Coordinates of C-alpha atoms in Angstrom, one line a residue:
M280 CA 52.2 193.0 104.7
I281 CA 50.6 196.4 105.5
M282 CA 52.3 198.6 107.9
A283 CA 51.7 202.3 108.8
T284 CA 54.2 204.5 110.7
S285 CA 53.8 208.0 112.0
Q286 CA 56.2 210.4 113.5
Y287 CA 55.3 213.5 115.5
V288 CA 57.6 216.3 116.5
D289 CA 57.2 219.3 118.8
E290 CA 58.2 222.9 118.2
N291 CA 61.8 222.1 119.0
G292 CA 62.0 219.2 116.6
H293 CA 61.8 216.5 119.2
D294 CA 59.8 213.4 118.6
D295 CA 56.9 213.4 121.1
G296 CA 54.4 211.0 119.5
Y297 CA 52.6 208.0 120.9
T298 CA 54.2 204.6 120.2
K299 CA 52.8 202.8 117.2
D300 CA 53.6 199.2 118.1
G301 CA 50.7 198.7 120.5
T302 CA 52.7 199.3 123.7
V303 CA 50.9 200.8 126.7
D304 CA 51.6 201.6 130.4
L305 CA 50.7 199.1 133.2
K306 CA 47.1 200.5 133.2
G307 CA 46.7 199.9 129.5
N308 CA 46.9 203.5 128.4
P309 CA 48.8 204.8 125.3
I310 CA 52.2 206.2 126.2
L311 CA 54.4 209.0 124.8
R312 CA 57.6 207.8 123.1
S313 CA 59.7 210.6 124.7
K314 CA 58.6 209.6 128.2
T315 CA 59.2 205.9 128.1
G316 CA 61.1 203.1 126.5
G317 CA 64.4 203.3 124.6
W318 CA 67.7 203.1 126.4
K319 CA 66.2 205.1 129.3
A320 CA 64.1 202.0 130.2
C321 CA 66.6 199.4 129.0
S322 CA 69.4 200.8 131.3
F323 CA 67.5 199.3 134.3
I324 CA 66.9 196.0 132.4
V325 CA 70.5 195.6 131.3
V326 CA 71.8 196.3 134.8
Y327 CA 69.3 193.9 136.2
E328 CA 70.7 191.2 133.9
V329 CA 74.3 191.8 135.2
F330 CA 73.3 191.0 138.8
E331 CA 70.9 188.2 137.8
R332 CA 73.5 186.4 135.7
M333 CA 76.0 186.8 138.6
A334 CA 73.4 184.9 140.7
Y335 CA 72.7 182.1 138.2
Y336 CA 76.3 181.5 137.1
G337 CA 77.4 181.7 140.7
I338 CA 75.5 178.5 141.1
S339 CA 75.9 176.7 137.8
S340 CA 79.6 177.3 137.0
N341 CA 81.0 175.4 139.9
L342 CA 78.1 173.0 140.5
V343 CA 79.9 170.0 139.1
I344 CA 82.7 170.6 141.7
Y345 CA 80.1 170.7 144.6
L346 CA 78.5 167.4 143.4
T347 CA 81.8 165.6 143.2
E348 CA 83.6 167.0 146.2
K349 CA 80.7 167.5 148.6
L350 CA 78.0 165.1 147.5
H351 CA 80.7 162.5 146.4
Q352 CA 79.3 161.7 142.9
G353 CA 81.3 160.3 140.0
T354 CA 82.3 162.0 136.8
V355 CA 79.4 160.8 134.6
K356 CA 76.7 161.1 137.3
S357 CA 77.8 164.6 138.4
S358 CA 78.1 165.8 134.8
N359 CA 74.7 164.4 133.9
N360 CA 73.1 166.0 137.0
V361 CA 74.5 169.3 136.0
T362 CA 73.4 169.0 132.3
N363 CA 69.9 167.7 133.3
W364 CA 69.4 170.6 135.6
V365 CA 70.7 173.2 133.2
G366 CA 68.6 171.5 130.5
T367 CA 65.5 172.0 132.7
I368 CA 66.6 175.6 133.3
W369 CA 66.4 176.3 129.6
M370 CA 63.2 174.3 128.9
T371 CA 61.0 175.9 131.5
P372 CA 60.9 179.2 129.6
I373 CA 58.3 177.6 127.3
L374 CA 55.9 177.7 130.2
G375 CA 56.9 181.2 131.2
A376 CA 56.4 182.4 127.7
Y377 CA 53.0 180.8 127.5
F378 CA 51.7 182.4 130.7
A379 CA 53.1 185.8 129.6
D380 CA 51.6 185.8 126.1
A381 CA 48.3 184.2 127.1
F382 CA 47.4 185.5 130.5
L383 CA 49.5 187.7 132.7
G384 CA 51.7 189.7 130.3
R385 CA 55.5 189.8 130.5
Y386 CA 55.9 192.2 133.4
W387 CA 53.7 190.3 136.0
T388 CA 54.8 186.9 134.8
F389 CA 58.4 188.1 135.3
L390 CA 57.8 189.4 138.9
I391 CA 56.0 186.3 140.1
A392 CA 58.8 184.1 138.7
C393 CA 61.3 186.3 140.5
G394 CA 59.7 185.3 143.8
I395 CA 60.0 181.6 143.0
Y396 CA 63.6 182.2 141.8
F397 CA 64.5 183.8 145.1
L398 CA 62.9 181.0 147.1
G399 CA 65.0 178.4 145.2
M400 CA 68.2 180.4 145.8
S401 CA 67.4 180.8 149.5
L402 CA 66.8 177.0 149.9
L403 CA 70.0 176.2 148.1
T404 CA 72.0 178.5 150.3
L405 CA 70.6 176.7 153.3
A406 CA 71.3 173.3 151.8
V407 CA 75.0 174.0 151.5
S408 CA 75.2 175.7 154.9
I409 CA 73.4 173.4 157.4
H410 CA 75.6 170.4 158.3
G411 CA 72.7 168.0 158.5
L412 CA 71.8 168.7 154.9
K413 CA 75.1 167.4 153.4
P414 CA 77.2 164.3 153.9
P415 CA 80.4 164.4 156.0
P416 CA 83.6 165.6 154.3
C417 CA 85.9 163.0 152.7
A418 CA 89.7 163.4 152.0
N419 CA 89.4 161.8 148.6
P420 CA 85.8 162.6 147.2
T421 CA 86.2 160.1 144.4
A422 CA 87.0 157.2 146.7
T423 CA 84.5 154.4 146.9
D424 CA 84.4 154.5 150.7
C425 CA 83.1 158.1 150.9
K426 CA 79.7 158.3 152.5
K427 CA 77.1 159.2 149.9
A428 CA 74.4 161.9 150.4
S429 CA 71.2 160.6 152.0
T430 CA 67.8 160.7 150.2
L431 CA 66.8 163.6 152.4
Q432 CA 69.9 165.5 151.6
L433 CA 69.6 164.9 147.9
A434 CA 65.9 165.9 148.0
V435 CA 66.5 169.2 149.7
F436 CA 69.5 170.1 147.4
F437 CA 67.9 169.1 144.1
G438 CA 64.5 170.4 145.3
A439 CA 66.1 173.8 145.7
L440 CA 67.8 173.6 142.3
Y441 CA 64.6 172.7 140.5
T442 CA 62.6 175.3 142.3
L443 CA 65.2 177.8 141.1
A444 CA 64.7 176.3 137.6
I445 CA 60.9 177.0 137.7
G446 CA 61.6 180.6 138.6
T447 CA 64.0 181.1 135.8
G448 CA 61.4 179.7 133.5
G449 CA 59.4 182.8 134.0
T450 CA 62.3 185.3 134.0
K451 CA 64.5 184.2 131.1
P452 CA 62.0 184.4 128.2
N453 CA 60.4 187.6 129.4
I454 CA 63.2 189.9 130.6
S455 CA 65.0 190.1 127.2
T456 CA 61.6 190.4 125.5
I457 CA 60.6 193.3 127.8
G458 CA 63.9 194.9 126.9
A459 CA 63.3 194.5 123.1
D460 CA 59.8 195.8 123.6
Q461 CA 61.2 199.2 124.7
F462 CA 62.0 200.0 121.0
D463 CA 59.2 200.9 118.6
E464 CA 59.3 198.6 115.6
F465 CA 57.7 201.4 113.5
H466 CA 60.1 204.1 114.4
P467 CA 63.3 204.0 112.2
K468 CA 65.6 205.5 114.9
E469 CA 64.4 203.1 117.6
K470 CA 64.6 200.2 115.1
S471 CA 68.2 201.1 114.6
Q472 CA 68.9 201.1 118.3
K473 CA 67.2 197.7 118.6
L474 CA 69.7 196.2 116.2
S475 CA 72.4 196.8 118.9
F476 CA 70.3 195.9 121.9
F477 CA 70.9 192.1 121.7
N478 CA 74.7 192.7 121.4
W479 CA 74.7 194.8 124.6
W480 CA 72.2 192.4 126.2
M481 CA 74.8 189.6 125.8
F482 CA 77.4 192.0 127.1
S483 CA 75.5 192.5 130.3
I484 CA 75.0 188.8 130.7
F485 CA 78.6 188.0 130.5
L486 CA 79.7 190.9 132.6
G487 CA 77.7 189.3 135.5
T488 CA 79.1 185.9 134.5
L489 CA 82.7 187.3 134.7
F490 CA 82.2 188.2 138.3
A491 CA 80.6 184.8 139.1
N492 CA 83.4 182.9 137.4
T493 CA 86.2 184.8 139.1
V494 CA 85.2 186.1 142.5
L495 CA 82.3 183.7 143.4
V496 CA 84.0 180.4 142.3
Y497 CA 87.1 181.5 144.2
I498 CA 85.1 182.1 147.4
Q499 CA 83.3 178.7 146.9
D500 CA 86.6 176.8 146.5
N501 CA 88.7 178.6 149.1
V502 CA 86.4 180.3 151.6
G503 CA 83.2 178.3 151.8
W504 CA 80.0 177.3 149.9
S505 CA 77.7 179.2 152.3
L506 CA 79.2 182.6 151.4
G507 CA 79.7 181.4 147.8
Y508 CA 76.0 180.8 147.5
G509 CA 74.8 183.5 149.8
L510 CA 76.3 186.3 147.7
P511 CA 74.5 185.1 144.5
T512 CA 71.3 185.2 146.5
L513 CA 72.0 188.7 147.5
G514 CA 72.8 189.6 143.9
L515 CA 69.4 188.3 142.9
V516 CA 67.7 190.5 145.4
I517 CA 69.6 193.5 144.1
S518 CA 68.6 192.7 140.5
I519 CA 64.9 192.5 141.3
M520 CA 65.1 195.9 143.1
L521 CA 66.8 197.4 140.1
F522 CA 64.1 196.1 137.8
L523 CA 61.4 197.5 140.0
A524 CA 63.1 200.9 140.1
G525 CA 62.6 201.3 136.3
S526 CA 58.9 200.3 136.2
A527 CA 57.7 203.9 135.5
F528 CA 59.7 204.0 132.2
Y529 CA 58.7 200.6 130.8
R530 CA 56.5 200.0 127.8
H531 CA 54.2 197.0 128.0
K532 CA 52.4 194.8 125.4
K533 CA 49.0 193.4 126.3
P534 CA 48.8 189.6 126.3
R535 CA 47.0 188.4 123.1
G536 CA 45.9 185.0 124.1
S537 CA 47.6 181.6 124.0
P538 CA 50.0 181.4 121.0
F539 CA 49.7 177.6 121.2
T540 CA 45.9 177.8 120.8
R541 CA 46.2 180.2 117.9
M542 CA 48.6 177.9 116.2
A543 CA 46.6 174.8 116.9
R544 CA 43.5 176.4 115.4
V545 CA 45.3 177.0 112.1
I546 CA 46.7 173.4 111.9
I547 CA 43.4 171.8 112.8
A548 CA 41.4 174.0 110.5
A549 CA 43.8 173.2 107.6
L550 CA 43.5 169.4 108.4
R551 CA 39.7 169.6 108.6
K552 CA 39.6 171.3 105.2
W553 CA 42.0 168.8 103.7
N554 CA 40.1 168.5 100.4
V555 CA 39.4 172.2 100.0
Q556 CA 41.1 174.0 97.1
V557 CA 43.1 177.1 97.9
P558 CA 42.0 180.0 95.5
S559 CA 44.8 181.4 93.3
D560 CA 43.9 184.9 94.3
P561 CA 45.0 185.6 97.9
K562 CA 42.3 188.3 98.1
E563 CA 39.7 185.6 98.2
L564 CA 41.0 184.2 101.5
Y565 CA 39.5 185.2 104.8
E566 CA 41.0 188.3 106.5
L567 CA 39.9 190.9 109.1
D568 CA 39.5 194.5 108.1
L569 CA 42.6 196.6 108.3
G570 CA 41.0 198.8 111.0
E571 CA 40.9 195.8 113.3
Y572 CA 44.7 195.7 113.3
T573 CA 45.5 199.4 113.2
K574 CA 43.4 200.3 116.2
N575 CA 45.2 197.7 118.3
G576 CA 48.7 198.5 117.0
K577 CA 49.0 195.2 115.2
V578 CA 50.3 194.2 111.8
R579 CA 48.3 192.6 109.1
I580 CA 50.4 190.1 107.1
D581 CA 49.8 189.2 103.5
S582 CA 49.5 185.6 102.4
T583 CA 52.7 183.9 101.3
P584 CA 53.3 180.8 99.2
T585 CA 55.4 179.0 101.8
L586 CA 53.8 176.1 103.7
R587 CA 50.9 176.5 101.3
F588 CA 48.9 173.7 102.9
L589 CA 48.1 175.9 105.9
N590 CA 46.4 178.4 103.6
K591 CA 43.5 176.0 103.6
A592 CA 42.7 177.3 107.1
C593 CA 41.7 180.7 105.8
V594 CA 39.7 179.5 102.8
K595 CA 36.2 180.9 103.4
V596 CA 33.5 178.5 104.5
D597 CA 29.9 178.8 105.8
T598 CA 31.0 179.0 109.5
T599 CA 33.0 181.4 111.6
D600 CA 34.1 178.7 114.0
P601 CA 37.7 179.6 114.9
W602 CA 38.7 175.9 114.6
M603 CA 37.4 175.9 111.0
L604 CA 38.2 179.4 109.8
C605 CA 41.3 181.5 110.5
S606 CA 42.5 184.8 109.2
V607 CA 45.4 185.1 106.8
T608 CA 47.4 186.9 109.4
Q609 CA 46.8 184.1 111.9
V610 CA 47.9 181.6 109.4
E611 CA 51.0 183.6 108.5
E612 CA 51.9 183.9 112.2
T613 CA 51.8 180.1 112.5
K614 CA 53.9 179.7 109.4
Q615 CA 56.5 182.0 111.0
M616 CA 56.8 179.9 114.1
L617 CA 56.9 176.7 112.1
R618 CA 59.5 178.0 109.6
M619 CA 61.9 178.5 112.5
I620 CA 61.8 174.9 113.7
P621 CA 64.5 173.5 111.3
I622 CA 66.8 176.4 112.3
L623 CA 66.0 175.6 116.0
V624 CA 67.0 171.9 115.4
A625 CA 70.3 173.0 113.9
T626 CA 71.2 174.8 117.1
F627 CA 70.9 171.7 119.3
I628 CA 74.4 170.3 118.7
P629 CA 76.2 173.6 119.3
S630 CA 74.2 173.9 122.5
T631 CA 75.5 170.5 123.4
M632 CA 79.1 171.8 123.0
I633 CA 78.3 174.7 125.4
A634 CA 77.3 172.2 128.0
Q635 CA 80.9 170.9 128.1
I636 CA 82.0 174.1 129.7
N637 CA 80.2 173.4 133.0
T638 CA 81.2 169.7 133.1
L639 CA 84.1 168.0 131.3
F640 CA 86.1 171.2 130.7
V641 CA 86.0 172.0 134.4
K642 CA 86.8 168.4 135.4
Q643 CA 89.9 168.6 133.1
G644 CA 91.0 171.6 135.0
T645 CA 91.0 169.6 138.3
T646 CA 93.8 167.3 136.9
L647 CA 96.2 170.2 136.1
K648 CA 98.6 172.4 138.0
R649 CA 96.6 175.4 139.3
N650 CA 99.0 177.2 141.6
I651 CA 100.5 180.6 140.9
G652 CA 102.6 181.1 144.0
N653 CA 100.3 180.6 147.0
F654 CA 97.2 181.3 144.9
S655 CA 95.2 178.3 143.7
I656 CA 93.1 178.9 140.5
P657 CA 89.6 177.4 140.8
P658 CA 89.0 175.2 137.6
A659 CA 85.6 176.8 137.1
S660 CA 87.2 180.3 137.0
L661 CA 88.3 179.5 133.4
H662 CA 84.8 180.3 132.5
A663 CA 86.0 183.9 132.9
F664 CA 88.0 183.6 129.7
V665 CA 84.8 182.6 127.8
T666 CA 83.3 185.8 129.2
I667 CA 86.2 188.0 128.4
S668 CA 86.5 186.6 124.9
L669 CA 82.8 187.2 124.3
L670 CA 82.9 190.7 125.7
V671 CA 85.8 191.6 123.4
S672 CA 84.2 189.9 120.4
V673 CA 80.9 191.6 120.9
V674 CA 82.5 195.0 121.1
L675 CA 84.7 194.4 118.1
Y676 CA 81.7 193.0 116.2
D677 CA 79.4 195.9 117.1
R678 CA 81.9 198.7 116.7
F679 CA 84.1 197.6 113.8
F680 CA 83.0 194.5 111.9
M681 CA 79.4 195.5 111.7
K682 CA 80.2 199.0 110.4
I683 CA 82.6 197.6 107.7
A684 CA 80.1 195.0 106.7
K685 CA 77.3 197.6 106.4
R686 CA 79.3 199.5 103.8
L687 CA 79.9 196.3 101.8
T688 CA 76.5 194.7 102.0
K689 CA 74.2 197.7 102.6
N690 CA 72.5 195.6 105.2
P691 CA 71.8 197.4 108.5
R692 CA 73.0 194.3 110.4
G693 CA 76.2 194.0 108.3
I694 CA 75.6 190.3 107.6
N695 CA 72.2 188.7 108.0
I696 CA 71.3 186.8 111.2
L697 CA 71.7 183.3 109.7
Q698 CA 75.2 184.1 108.3
R699 CA 76.2 185.2 111.8
M700 CA 74.9 182.0 113.3
G701 CA 76.7 180.0 110.7
I702 CA 80.1 181.6 111.6
G703 CA 79.5 180.6 115.2
M704 CA 78.7 177.0 114.2
A705 CA 81.9 176.8 112.2
F706 CA 83.8 177.9 115.4
H707 CA 82.3 175.0 117.3
I708 CA 83.9 172.5 114.9
V709 CA 87.3 174.2 115.6
I710 CA 86.7 174.3 119.4
M711 CA 86.2 170.5 119.7
L712 CA 89.2 169.7 117.5
V713 CA 91.4 172.0 119.6
A714 CA 90.0 170.4 122.8
S715 CA 90.7 166.9 121.4
F716 CA 94.4 167.8 120.6
V717 CA 94.9 169.5 124.0
E718 CA 93.5 166.5 125.8
R719 CA 95.6 164.1 123.8
H720 CA 98.7 166.1 124.9
R721 CA 97.5 166.0 128.5
L722 CA 97.1 162.2 128.4
S723 CA 100.5 161.7 126.8
V724 CA 102.2 163.7 129.7
A725 CA 100.2 161.7 132.2
R726 CA 101.5 158.4 130.7
E727 CA 105.1 159.8 130.6
H728 CA 105.0 160.5 134.3
G729 CA 103.3 157.3 135.3
L730 CA 100.1 159.0 136.5
V731 CA 97.5 157.0 134.6
E732 CA 96.5 154.6 137.4
S733 CA 97.0 157.0 140.3
G734 CA 95.0 159.8 138.7
K735 CA 97.2 162.3 140.3
Q736 CA 97.7 165.9 139.1
V737 CA 99.4 166.1 135.7
P738 CA 102.5 168.5 135.6
L739 CA 101.0 170.8 133.1
S740 CA 99.5 174.3 133.6
I741 CA 95.8 174.7 133.7
F742 CA 96.2 177.4 131.1
I743 CA 96.7 174.8 128.3
L744 CA 92.9 174.7 128.4
L745 CA 92.6 178.4 127.5
P746 CA 92.2 178.0 123.7
Q747 CA 89.0 176.0 124.0
F748 CA 87.5 178.5 126.5
I749 CA 88.5 181.6 124.5
L750 CA 87.2 180.1 121.2
M751 CA 83.9 179.3 123.0
G752 CA 83.5 182.9 123.9
T753 CA 84.1 184.0 120.3
A754 CA 81.7 181.4 119.0
D755 CA 79.0 182.7 121.5
A756 CA 79.5 186.3 120.2
F757 CA 78.4 185.1 116.8
L758 CA 76.0 182.2 117.5
E759 CA 74.3 182.9 120.8
V760 CA 73.8 186.6 120.2
A761 CA 72.4 185.9 116.7
K762 CA 70.2 183.1 118.0
I763 CA 68.5 185.3 120.5
E764 CA 68.0 188.1 117.9
F765 CA 66.8 185.6 115.3
F766 CA 64.1 183.9 117.3
Y767 CA 62.8 187.2 118.7
D768 CA 62.9 189.0 115.4
Q769 CA 61.3 186.3 113.4
A770 CA 58.5 185.6 115.8
P771 CA 55.1 187.3 115.2
E772 CA 54.3 190.4 117.3
G773 CA 51.9 188.5 119.5
M774 CA 54.3 185.5 120.1
K775 CA 57.6 187.3 121.0
S776 CA 58.0 185.6 124.3
L777 CA 57.4 182.2 122.7
G778 CA 59.9 183.1 120.0
T779 CA 62.5 184.1 122.6
S780 CA 61.9 180.8 124.4
Y781 CA 63.0 179.0 121.2
S782 CA 66.6 180.1 121.8
M783 CA 66.4 178.9 125.4
T784 CA 64.8 175.6 124.3
S785 CA 67.9 175.1 122.1
L786 CA 70.1 175.3 125.2
G787 CA 67.8 173.0 127.2
V788 CA 67.7 170.3 124.5
G789 CA 71.5 170.7 124.0
N790 CA 72.1 169.9 127.7
F791 CA 69.8 166.8 127.6
I792 CA 71.6 165.6 124.5
S793 CA 74.9 166.1 126.3
S794 CA 73.6 163.8 129.2
F795 CA 72.5 161.2 126.7
L796 CA 75.7 161.2 124.7
L797 CA 77.9 161.1 127.8
S798 CA 76.0 158.2 129.3
T799 CA 75.7 156.3 126.0
V800 CA 79.3 156.8 124.9
S801 CA 80.5 155.8 128.4
D802 CA 78.5 152.6 128.5
I803 CA 79.3 151.6 124.9
T804 CA 83.0 152.2 125.2
K805 CA 83.1 150.2 128.5
K806 CA 81.4 147.2 127.0
H807 CA 82.8 147.2 123.5
G808 CA 86.1 149.2 123.7
N809 CA 89.6 147.8 124.0
H810 CA 90.0 149.6 127.3
R811 CA 87.9 150.5 130.3
G812 CA 86.0 153.3 128.6
W813 CA 86.3 156.8 127.3
I814 CA 84.9 158.6 130.3
L815 CA 85.9 157.4 133.8
N816 CA 86.2 159.0 137.2
N817 CA 89.9 158.9 136.7
L818 CA 90.4 161.2 133.7
N819 CA 94.0 160.2 133.3
A820 CA 92.8 156.7 132.4
S821 CA 90.0 158.0 130.2
H822 CA 89.9 159.1 126.5
L823 CA 88.3 162.4 126.4
D824 CA 90.3 163.1 123.3
Y825 CA 88.3 160.5 121.5
Y826 CA 85.1 161.9 122.9
Y827 CA 85.9 165.5 121.8
A828 CA 86.8 164.2 118.3
F829 CA 83.5 162.5 118.1
L830 CA 81.8 165.8 119.1
A831 CA 83.8 167.6 116.3
I832 CA 82.4 165.2 113.8
L833 CA 78.8 165.8 115.1
N834 CA 79.4 169.5 114.7
L835 CA 80.5 169.1 111.1
L836 CA 77.5 167.1 110.2
N837 CA 75.2 169.6 112.0
F838 CA 76.9 172.5 110.1
I839 CA 76.1 170.8 106.8
F840 CA 72.5 170.4 107.9
F841 CA 72.4 174.1 109.0
L842 CA 73.6 175.2 105.6
F843 CA 70.9 173.2 103.9
V844 CA 68.0 174.5 106.0
S845 CA 69.1 178.1 106.1
K846 CA 69.3 178.1 102.3
F847 CA 65.6 177.6 102.1
Y848 CA 64.6 179.8 105.0
V849 CA 62.4 182.8 104.1
Y850 CA 62.6 185.8 106.5
K851 CA 59.2 187.0 107.7
A852 CA 57.8 189.9 105.7
E853 CA 57.6 192.6 108.3
V854 CA 61.2 192.2 109.2
S855 CA 62.2 192.6 105.6
D856 CA 60.0 195.7 105.4
S857 CA 61.2 197.4 108.6
L858 CA 64.8 196.8 107.6
A859 CA 64.1 198.3 104.2
V860 CA 62.8 201.4 106.0
L861 CA 65.9 201.5 108.2
R862 CA 68.2 200.9 105.3
Q863 CA 66.7 203.9 103.5
E864 CA 67.1 206.0 106.6
L865 CA 70.7 205.0 106.9
E866 CA 71.4 205.9 103.3
I867 CA 69.6 209.2 103.1
G868 CA 69.4 210.2 106.7
S869 CA 72.0 213.0 106.2
K870 CA 69.9 214.5 103.4
H871 CA 66.4 214.4 104.8
R872 CA 65.2 215.5 108.2
V873 CA 61.7 215.2 109.7
T874 CA 60.0 218.6 109.9
N875 CA 57.3 219.9 112.3
S876 CA 54.0 218.1 112.0
Q877 CA 55.3 215.7 109.3
E878 CA 53.6 212.4 109.1
V879 CA 55.2 209.5 107.2
S880 CA 53.0 206.6 106.1
T881 CA 54.2 203.6 104.2
N882 CA 52.3 200.7 102.6
R883 CA 54.5 197.9 101.4
H884 CA 53.9 194.4 100.3
V885 CA 57.0 192.3 100.8
N886 CA 57.7 188.6 100.0
G887 CA 61.1 186.9 100.2
S888 CA 64.0 187.2 102.5
T889 CA 66.2 190.0 103.8

């Protein structure tokens, strides 16, 4: 890889150079580093995320309760409706990333999606507020004689939910990418700041989530769903206004064409030249002049031996047809996206575990004692402990663990991204084992008190569920933060939005897997088990302890798979190089300072992993 960096300082020693990573203003003009970007711009983006997450989790956290108590759906059906919707929420970012990278850019794609998002939230608020759009109340929502929602009522409610999902498809992959774009990859100080960005990004997400899981779910359960959904809609409006307020400070990256098209050209060109021999000298492969990259703030990537078959795409032939001849950099970009797919697959099962928070974990809470005096704890409010655990874990990780690990490993991240992900995956095994033992205890108490058939409340405090919620937050601090950072960092410069959408696709697929597993296990255990099934509407007659143990085994098998694929993963070259620059800055920063008019240029060729 070839990379050039330059720093400029004014007479007072302040950095006042133009950014070197190809970022521009909204009109496409180069911008001064001192006037834009950095934490100055990110402060608006991070605060936006606090309010937007409040809006999203104000809907999703308690959705299973609304479906069962207001729309009168059963345990499996309501749980699957939640996970199917959440799965769609996390899958649509692929489309949002595509439009951002190919046509509109991240900023405009994001703003258009915000409008669709707001429309969905508004319709949803109306759906829970107008009496004609919901079935009449029922004393026992799980009873068979409760009137079900009509086709029209379901169409309006789920139409609003999925309109919201389309909107989030354009906001989710682009807002975090816009935030990361505010730090110049080729500036060591900003590169250092970027390493902490994703930690504080997750901090802002779960700060908004904390409010949603405490205040909003309480309002929904005890005051009313109209106000409980109206406040998140208002929160979304505030978040959009905050984002717009920071527009003057944002750095933007121009769309570079469809990443899917660029990748398809490489794969098809390689297949069409199946019988062509790849020369042993990489210099004989087709590549654009360095000037073509430097004038556009792009990075030229050297050829690597991984996925060698794709190198056939850049073997020189007698045509310049882009479907027959691709540059080395284009081939390497495709390799980078393909190399991440095994890691992506390894994150599906942990994402399936996260889906349990919004469904079965909440349903468990409805069977336990929830009163503290006259105050009734909403089951969905236990999400708050996931949030608190994550917030504490992120701060401890960023302020203590990372600093200690840096000294030991000399790695600016403390431990590398995949190691951090692996720790999170190990936590998921423990979480499901703990959940299984807790549920086993709950069921034994239900049997002792003769509550199996009646399905009445079990005389145990809802706080016996705290361990599984707290551990989930700790796992997120490792896995979810690292996952976002990994897929952003390892994606090529022109495919950052698509790379970010990988982490969201993981959550989407995980939710769909959850729906599949829940339905399949429920059906199989009803037909072939020695009892009525593992998952019933009456949880006291169910066997969620068996189901959680099954999920623990899945996590263990998935962890073994992750260790295998991560062992062979090769970090992309430019990340290795930029981290090498940063590592050097950290080690000798106290001995060397940039002087007036000093220009630093580096040319490095890096292969291998960080």
